[in-house]
Coordinates of C-alpha atoms and ligand atoms in Angstrom, one line a residue:
M11 CA 13.5 -7.4 17.6
H12 CA 11.3 -6.3 14.4
V13 CA 8.3 -7.5 13.8
Y14 CA 5.5 -7.4 10.9
V15 CA 2.0 -8.5 10.8
H16 CA -0.4 -8.6 8.1
I17 CA -3.7 -8.0 7.8
P18 CA -5.2 -9.3 4.7
F19 CA -8.4 -7.1 4.1
C20 CA -9.3 -3.9 1.8
D21 CA -12.6 -2.4 1.8
S22 CA -12.0 -2.0 -2.2
I23 CA -9.1 -3.4 -5.2
C24 CA -7.3 -1.1 -6.8
A25 CA -6.4 -1.6 -10.7
Y26 CA -2.8 -2.2 -10.4
C27 CA -2.8 -4.6 -7.4
D28 CA -1.0 -7.7 -7.2
F29 CA -0.8 -7.6 -3.0
F30 CA -2.1 -10.3 -0.9
R31 CA -5.2 -9.5 0.1
Y32 CA -9.5 -10.4 -0.2
K33 CA -12.4 -7.9 0.0
T34 CA -13.6 -7.2 2.9
N35 CA -15.7 -9.9 4.8
T36 CA -17.0 -10.0 8.4
S37 CA -16.8 -13.7 8.9
M38 CA -14.1 -14.4 7.3
Q39 CA -11.8 -11.7 9.1
K40 CA -13.4 -13.8 12.4
K41 CA -12.0 -16.6 11.8
W42 CA -8.7 -15.3 10.7
L43 CA -8.7 -13.2 13.7
N44 CA -9.3 -16.2 15.9
R45 CA -6.1 -18.3 13.5
L46 CA -3.7 -14.9 14.0
L47 CA -4.1 -14.2 17.7
E48 CA -3.1 -18.0 18.1
E49 CA -0.2 -17.5 16.2
I50 CA 0.7 -14.6 18.2
D51 CA 0.2 -16.2 21.4
S52 CA 2.8 -19.4 20.2
L53 CA 5.7 -16.6 19.0
S54 CA 7.4 -15.4 22.5
F55 CA 8.9 -11.7 22.1
S56 CA 11.0 -9.6 24.0
S57 CA 11.9 -6.3 23.3
I58 CA 10.4 -5.2 20.3
E59 CA 12.1 -2.1 18.4
T60 CA 9.8 -1.9 14.9
L61 CA 6.4 -3.5 14.8
Y62 CA 4.9 -3.0 11.5
F63 CA 0.9 -3.7 10.6
G64 CA 0.8 -3.5 6.7
G65 CA -1.6 -5.0 4.0
G66 CA -3.8 -5.1 3.2
T67 CA -5.9 -2.5 4.4
P68 CA -4.8 -2.1 8.4
S69 CA -7.3 0.4 9.0
S70 CA -10.0 -1.2 7.3
L71 CA -10.8 -3.4 10.7
S72 CA -12.6 -2.0 13.2
N73 CA -10.8 -0.8 16.4
S74 CA -12.7 -3.6 18.2
M75 CA -10.7 -6.2 15.8
L76 CA -7.6 -4.1 15.7
E77 CA -7.6 -4.3 20.0
P78 CA -6.7 -8.0 20.9
I79 CA -4.0 -8.0 18.4
V80 CA -2.6 -4.5 19.5
K81 CA -3.4 -5.5 23.6
R82 CA -0.9 -8.8 22.2
F83 CA 2.5 -6.6 21.5
Q84 CA 1.8 -3.8 23.8
P85 CA 4.4 -5.3 26.7
Y86 CA 7.0 -6.3 24.8
L87 CA 7.5 -3.2 23.1
A88 CA 10.8 -1.6 23.5
Q89 CA 11.6 2.0 25.0
N90 CA 12.4 3.9 22.4
Y91 CA 10.0 2.0 19.4
E92 CA 8.6 2.9 15.9
W93 CA 5.2 1.0 15.8
T94 CA 3.8 1.9 12.4
I95 CA 0.0 1.2 10.6
E96 CA -0.6 1.3 6.7
C97 CA -3.5 3.1 6.3
N98 CA -5.9 4.2 3.4
P99 CA -7.9 7.9 3.9
E100 CA -10.9 6.8 3.0
T101 CA -10.9 4.2 6.7
L102 CA -9.7 6.1 8.3
T103 CA -11.7 8.1 11.1
Q104 CA -11.2 10.4 13.7
Q105 CA -12.0 7.9 16.3
K106 CA -9.8 5.6 15.1
I107 CA -6.4 7.6 14.5
Q108 CA -7.7 8.7 18.6
M109 CA -7.4 5.0 19.2
Y110 CA -4.2 4.3 17.2
A111 CA -2.9 7.1 19.7
Q112 CA -4.1 5.5 22.4
W113 CA -2.6 2.3 22.4
G114 CA 1.1 3.6 21.2
I115 CA 1.2 3.1 17.5
N116 CA 3.4 6.1 16.4
R117 CA 4.0 5.9 13.1
I118 CA 1.0 6.4 10.0
S119 CA 1.9 5.0 6.6
L120 CA -1.2 6.6 4.7
G121 CA -1.7 4.9 0.8
V122 CA -1.9 8.1 -0.9
Q123 CA -1.1 7.3 -4.7
S124 CA -1.9 10.7 -6.0
F125 CA -3.4 13.9 -5.1
Q126 CA -5.7 14.1 -8.4
P127 CA -9.2 13.0 -8.3
S128 CA -8.8 12.5 -11.8
I129 CA -5.5 9.4 -11.2
L130 CA -7.6 7.9 -8.4
D131 CA -10.1 7.2 -9.8
T132 CA -8.2 5.6 -12.8
L133 CA -6.1 3.9 -10.2
G134 CA -9.3 2.8 -7.9
R135 CA -8.8 4.7 -4.9
K136 CA -11.4 4.9 -3.4
H137 CA -10.8 8.6 -1.7
T138 CA -10.8 12.3 -2.0
P139 CA -7.8 14.4 -1.6
E140 CA -10.0 16.5 0.7
D141 CA -10.0 12.9 2.9
I142 CA -6.0 12.7 2.5
F143 CA -5.6 16.0 4.1
Q144 CA -8.6 15.5 7.2
C145 CA -6.5 12.2 8.0
I146 CA -3.0 13.9 8.1
Q147 CA -4.4 16.9 10.2
Y148 CA -6.4 14.3 12.5
C149 CA -2.8 12.6 12.5
R150 CA -1.5 16.0 14.2
D151 CA -4.0 16.6 16.2
H152 CA -4.3 13.7 18.8
G153 CA -0.2 13.5 17.9
I154 CA 0.7 11.4 16.0
Q155 CA 3.4 13.7 14.0
N156 CA 5.7 11.2 12.5
I157 CA 3.9 10.9 9.1
S158 CA 4.9 9.0 5.5
I159 CA 2.9 8.8 2.8
D160 CA 2.9 6.5 -0.6
L161 CA 3.0 8.4 -3.8
M162 CA 3.0 6.5 -6.9
Y163 CA 4.6 8.2 -10.4
G164 CA 4.7 6.5 -14.2
L165 CA 0.8 6.0 -13.9
P166 CA -1.6 5.9 -17.0
K167 CA -2.3 9.6 -18.7
Q168 CA 0.2 10.7 -16.1
T169 CA 2.2 13.6 -17.6
M170 CA 5.2 15.6 -15.7
A171 CA 3.2 18.8 -14.9
D172 CA 1.0 15.9 -13.4
L173 CA 3.9 15.1 -11.6
Q174 CA 4.2 18.0 -10.3
K175 CA 1.9 18.9 -9.2
D176 CA 1.6 16.3 -7.0
L177 CA 5.1 16.9 -5.4
D178 CA 4.4 20.1 -4.8
T179 CA 1.5 19.0 -2.4
F180 CA 3.5 16.9 -1.1
L181 CA 6.0 19.3 0.3
R182 CA 2.9 22.0 1.1
L183 CA 2.1 19.0 3.3
D184 CA 5.6 19.2 5.4
L185 CA 5.7 15.7 6.3
P186 CA 8.6 14.2 7.8
H187 CA 8.6 11.0 5.0
L188 CA 7.5 9.6 1.6
S189 CA 7.9 6.6 -0.6
I190 CA 7.1 6.8 -4.1
Y191 CA 7.1 4.2 -6.7
S192 CA 6.8 4.1 -10.3
L193 CA 4.0 1.5 -11.4
Q194 CA 4.5 -2.0 -12.4
I195 CA 1.6 -3.7 -14.9
E196 CA 0.7 -6.5 -12.4
P197 CA 0.0 -9.9 -15.5
H198 CA -3.2 -10.5 -12.5
S199 CA -3.5 -7.0 -11.7
I200 CA -7.3 -5.5 -12.9
F201 CA -4.7 -3.3 -15.6
G202 CA -2.3 -6.0 -16.2
K203 CA -6.1 -8.3 -17.3
Q204 CA -6.9 -4.9 -18.9
G205 CA -3.7 -5.1 -20.9
I206 CA -2.5 -1.3 -20.6
A207 CA 0.2 -0.6 -21.3
P208 CA 3.4 0.5 -18.8
C209 CA 5.1 3.4 -18.7
D210 CA 7.5 5.2 -21.1
P211 CA 10.8 3.8 -19.7
D212 CA 12.3 7.3 -20.9
L213 CA 9.2 9.2 -19.4
E214 CA 9.6 6.9 -16.1
A215 CA 13.6 7.7 -15.9
D216 CA 12.5 11.2 -16.4
M217 CA 9.6 11.5 -13.7
Y218 CA 12.1 9.5 -11.1
E219 CA 15.0 12.6 -12.2
K220 CA 12.2 15.0 -11.2
I221 CA 11.6 13.4 -8.4
R222 CA 14.3 13.1 -7.0
Q223 CA 16.0 16.2 -7.7
E224 CA 12.4 18.3 -6.2
L225 CA 12.5 16.7 -3.3
T226 CA 16.2 16.7 -2.0
N227 CA 16.5 20.5 -3.1
A228 CA 13.5 21.2 -0.9
G229 CA 15.8 19.4 1.8
Y230 CA 14.6 15.7 1.8
E231 CA 17.0 12.8 1.9
Q232 CA 16.9 9.9 -0.4
Y233 CA 17.6 7.5 1.8
E234 CA 16.3 4.2 0.0
I235 CA 15.7 4.0 -3.7
S236 CA 11.9 4.8 -3.0
S237 CA 12.3 6.2 -0.2
Y238 CA 12.9 10.1 1.2
C239 CA 13.2 11.5 4.6
K240 CA 13.3 15.3 6.9
N241 CA 15.3 15.6 9.8
G242 CA 16.7 11.6 10.1
M243 CA 13.3 10.5 10.5
Y244 CA 13.7 6.7 8.2
S245 CA 11.4 4.0 8.6
R246 CA 13.2 2.1 10.8
H247 CA 11.3 -0.7 10.5
N248 CA 12.1 -0.7 6.6
L249 CA 16.0 -0.5 7.4
C250 CA 15.9 -3.7 8.9
Y251 CA 14.8 -5.0 6.1
W252 CA 18.2 -3.1 4.0
D253 CA 20.1 -3.9 6.3
D254 CA 21.0 -7.6 6.4
S255 CA 18.3 -8.3 9.5
D256 CA 16.0 -10.5 10.7
F257 CA 12.6 -9.7 11.4
V258 CA 9.5 -11.9 12.5
G259 CA 6.8 -11.4 9.6
I260 CA 3.1 -13.0 11.5
G261 CA -0.2 -13.7 9.9
C262 CA -0.3 -15.1 6.0
G263 CA 0.9 -12.5 3.0
A264 CA 3.8 -12.1 5.9
S265 CA 7.5 -12.8 4.9
G266 CA 9.9 -13.7 8.1
R267 CA 13.4 -14.3 8.2
I268 CA 15.2 -16.2 11.4
H269 CA 19.1 -16.7 11.5
G270 CA 19.3 -15.6 7.6
K271 CA 16.2 -18.5 6.4
R272 CA 13.5 -16.9 5.0
Y273 CA 9.5 -17.9 5.4
D274 CA 6.7 -17.4 3.7
H275 CA 3.3 -18.1 4.9
N276 CA 0.6 -20.4 4.0
S277 CA -1.1 -19.5 0.2
S278 CA -4.0 -18.7 0.7
L279 CA -6.7 -17.1 4.0
Q280 CA -8.3 -19.6 3.2
D281 CA -5.9 -22.8 3.9
Y282 CA -4.6 -20.1 6.9
I283 CA -8.5 -20.6 8.3
Q284 CA -8.2 -23.9 7.7
H285 CA -4.7 -25.5 8.7
G286 CA -3.9 -22.6 10.6
S287 CA 0.2 -20.8 10.3
I288 CA 2.0 -22.7 8.5
R289 CA 5.2 -21.9 7.8
E290 CA 7.3 -22.4 4.5
Y291 CA 11.2 -21.7 4.2
V292 CA 12.2 -20.4 1.1
E293 CA 15.4 -20.9 -0.5
S294 CA 18.0 -18.0 -0.3
D295 CA 20.3 -16.8 -0.8
P296 CA 21.2 -14.7 2.3
P297 CA 24.9 -13.4 1.1
F298 CA 23.3 -12.0 -2.4
E299 CA 20.6 -10.5 -0.3
A300 CA 22.0 -8.5 2.0
I301 CA 24.5 -6.6 -1.0
M302 CA 21.0 -6.2 -3.1
M303 CA 19.2 -5.2 -0.7
S304 CA 21.8 -2.6 1.4
L305 CA 23.0 -1.4 -2.6
R306 CA 18.8 0.6 -2.4
T307 CA 19.9 2.4 0.4
S308 CA 22.3 5.9 0.5
F309 CA 24.3 3.4 3.7
G310 CA 25.1 1.0 1.1
L311 CA 26.9 -1.8 2.4
N312 CA 29.0 -2.3 5.7
V313 CA 31.4 -4.7 4.0
Q314 CA 34.1 -5.4 6.8
A315 CA 30.8 -7.0 8.4
W316 CA 29.4 -8.9 5.1
N317 CA 32.8 -10.3 5.5
Q318 CA 32.6 -11.4 8.9
K319 CA 29.2 -12.7 8.4
Y320 CA 29.8 -14.8 5.5
H321 CA 33.5 -15.9 5.6
R322 CA 34.3 -14.1 2.2
D323 CA 36.5 -11.1 0.7
F324 CA 33.7 -8.2 -1.0
E325 CA 36.3 -6.3 -2.7
K326 CA 38.6 -9.3 -3.9
E327 CA 35.5 -11.0 -4.9
Y328 CA 33.3 -8.8 -6.8
Q329 CA 36.3 -6.7 -8.1
P330 CA 35.2 -7.8 -11.9
V331 CA 32.1 -5.7 -10.8
L332 CA 33.4 -2.8 -8.7
K333 CA 35.7 -2.1 -12.1
K334 CA 32.9 -2.2 -14.5
Y335 CA 31.0 0.3 -12.3
A336 CA 33.7 2.2 -10.6
N337 CA 31.6 5.5 -11.9
D338 CA 27.9 3.6 -10.3
L339 CA 29.7 2.2 -7.2
K340 CA 31.8 3.5 -4.7
I341 CA 33.8 2.1 -1.6
Q342 CA 34.1 5.0 1.1
N343 CA 34.2 5.0 4.6
G344 CA 34.4 0.6 4.5
R345 CA 31.0 1.0 2.6
C346 CA 29.9 0.0 -0.7
V347 CA 27.5 2.7 -1.9
C348 CA 25.6 3.5 -5.6
T349 CA 26.0 7.1 -6.5
P350 CA 23.0 8.4 -7.9
A351 CA 23.7 7.4 -11.4
G352 CA 24.3 3.5 -9.6
L353 CA 21.0 3.6 -7.8
E354 CA 19.5 4.9 -11.6
I355 CA 21.0 1.1 -12.9
L356 CA 21.0 -0.7 -9.9
N357 CA 19.0 -4.0 -11.8
T358 CA 21.9 -3.9 -13.7
I359 CA 24.9 -4.1 -11.5
L360 CA 22.6 -6.6 -9.4
V361 CA 23.0 -8.8 -12.4
D362 CA 26.3 -8.8 -12.5
F363 CA 26.7 -9.3 -8.6
L364 CA 24.4 -12.6 -8.7
E365 CA 26.3 -13.5 -12.2
D366 CA 29.6 -13.3 -10.1
S367 CA 28.2 -15.1 -6.8
Ligands
LIG20 S1 -5.5 -1.0 -0.4 FE1 -3.1 -1.2 -1.3 S2 -3.3 -3.6 -0.5 FE2 -5.3 -3.1 -1.1 S3 -6.1 -3.7 -2.9 FE3 -5.3 -1.0 -3.2 S4 -3.2 -1.8 -3.4 FE4 -3.8 -3.8 -2.4

């Protein structure tokens, strides 16, 4: 079983953000917490292999607010579980990390975005590079070695030299996992409203390639389009999104998938507080989604499993797409996998898969 819990509060709002999040408000948080616990108590759990507290900023909650949520899940963890909490450096104290470790949380995903003060400032981030280093040290001091950070590229005024500095700093930290995303200008974000121009596509492509080269040269495995790890330290939770598994999504802002059917929750925090959890099932195309998600990864699509699950014949049905992208898609050991060149044009390839579906 894989479980995602959405904690939709942030102490401040970043300029690029269009996620489901609300500025921290203590009285709203208390009402939200009651509804969240009510929702958790209405569900049954067994053998949770991966548990993910995402947001928003879960680490912005006080330990006393987080504790009743934590206690609900502890009895159901599988033996070899992975339990991640997303944190922002400015909200993370030594005391919080110590408690996370005591509770059994064993993976930290730290929102870093950049190590450079001027870029952090442009993004509206409230932490300094020193805060980041301090948090990583606290995690290690308390025995949490499985640390991932998020970085961004394609940022306003960011040069290749800036990117290189961020990559160098990441490599010096010797962390097991990195997620690295290009900036998307979302219309409802602060950047979108300010009319900030997106990164030049050629520069963005060069940056993607630079990241890939630097990290793979340093021994990291690119196991997904935006994810790198060392020594097989994959995000096991994220793998469930990419390998066509079901997952339970809890809390407003969370999506889930049961028997291949996707659902969202109430579209606003106010609605969630007023009415409690309401799942809204959304139209989806599970066979196509399985292709779309698995091709993001270096493991690709398990062709035989897909054929059996969906009673179809992948190679026969998509022969024109496979032929058109012969240099970008390979079938090897029963799996359809993107080559590095294919990953760079994955969206284009997926349009063809969709048209042939
Ligand atoms: S911390 Fe994350 S969720 Fe919160 S505003 Fe920033 S980007 Fe959005």
